Steps between C-alpha positions, in 0.01 A plus 500: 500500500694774296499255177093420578469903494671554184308227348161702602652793383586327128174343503264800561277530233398871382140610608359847401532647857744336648529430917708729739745375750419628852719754690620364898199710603245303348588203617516643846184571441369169408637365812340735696154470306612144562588484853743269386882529398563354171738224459822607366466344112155592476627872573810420290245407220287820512774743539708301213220307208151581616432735162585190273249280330597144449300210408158433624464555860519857668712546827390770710629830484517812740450834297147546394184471714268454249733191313310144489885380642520774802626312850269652771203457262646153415548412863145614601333319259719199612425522875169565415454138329675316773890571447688472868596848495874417646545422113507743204390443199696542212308375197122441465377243267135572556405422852815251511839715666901451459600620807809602746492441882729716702840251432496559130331173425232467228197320508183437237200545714184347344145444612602567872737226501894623493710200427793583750741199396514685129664774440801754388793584676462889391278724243801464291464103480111535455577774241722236308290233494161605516463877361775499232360189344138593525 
């Protein structure tokens, strides 16, 4: 996990107003906008490598209401289309969703249809081989 951080961190490529990493208050207050508690890698990854830009795809992020990437607006949007709402998403690729349920476990939910038999161990291993690559 540390090494996949660093990685992120190397890789960030410099945009002209570049993302802020949350405080512990705001993501207390995405869970409770939520009603859910986060997992604890998705929290790790806000509080650690939200603000960096890697690659193509755009993990959410827990600062600013009005970002495209924002969680609870994320989430709603999600639910809205048909998400199971015991699972948060983490990623949108237009109205397809990575996604964590409560255990940690990541998921690509597309067209209504969430393949459960594949998956990630962790937003670390998704972060690895999906985002980092992308």
């Amino acid at each position: 996990m540390h090494d996949i951080i660093e990685q992120l961190q190397q890789l960030n490529q410099p945009v002209p107003v570049p993302l802020e990493l949350p405080e512990f208050d705001d993501i207390v207050d995405v869970e409770e906008q939520l009603l859910l508690p986060l997992p604890a890698d998705l929290k790790e990854y806000l509080l650690e490598v939200s603000n960096v830009i890697v690659g193509s795809l755009e993990p959410v992020t827990a600062v600013d209401p009005q970002s495209h990437t924002y969680l609870p607006e994320v989430a709603a949007y999600a639910w809205s289309i048909g998400l199971p709402r015991y699972l948060v998403p983490i990623c949108q690729l237009g109205d397809s969703f990575y996604c964590m349920d409560e255990e940690g476990l990541v998921y690509f939910w597309e067209d209504g249809h969430l393949d459960e038999d594949d998956y990630w161990e962790s937003f670390w291993h998704w972060a690895e081989e999906v985002w980092l690559p992308s």
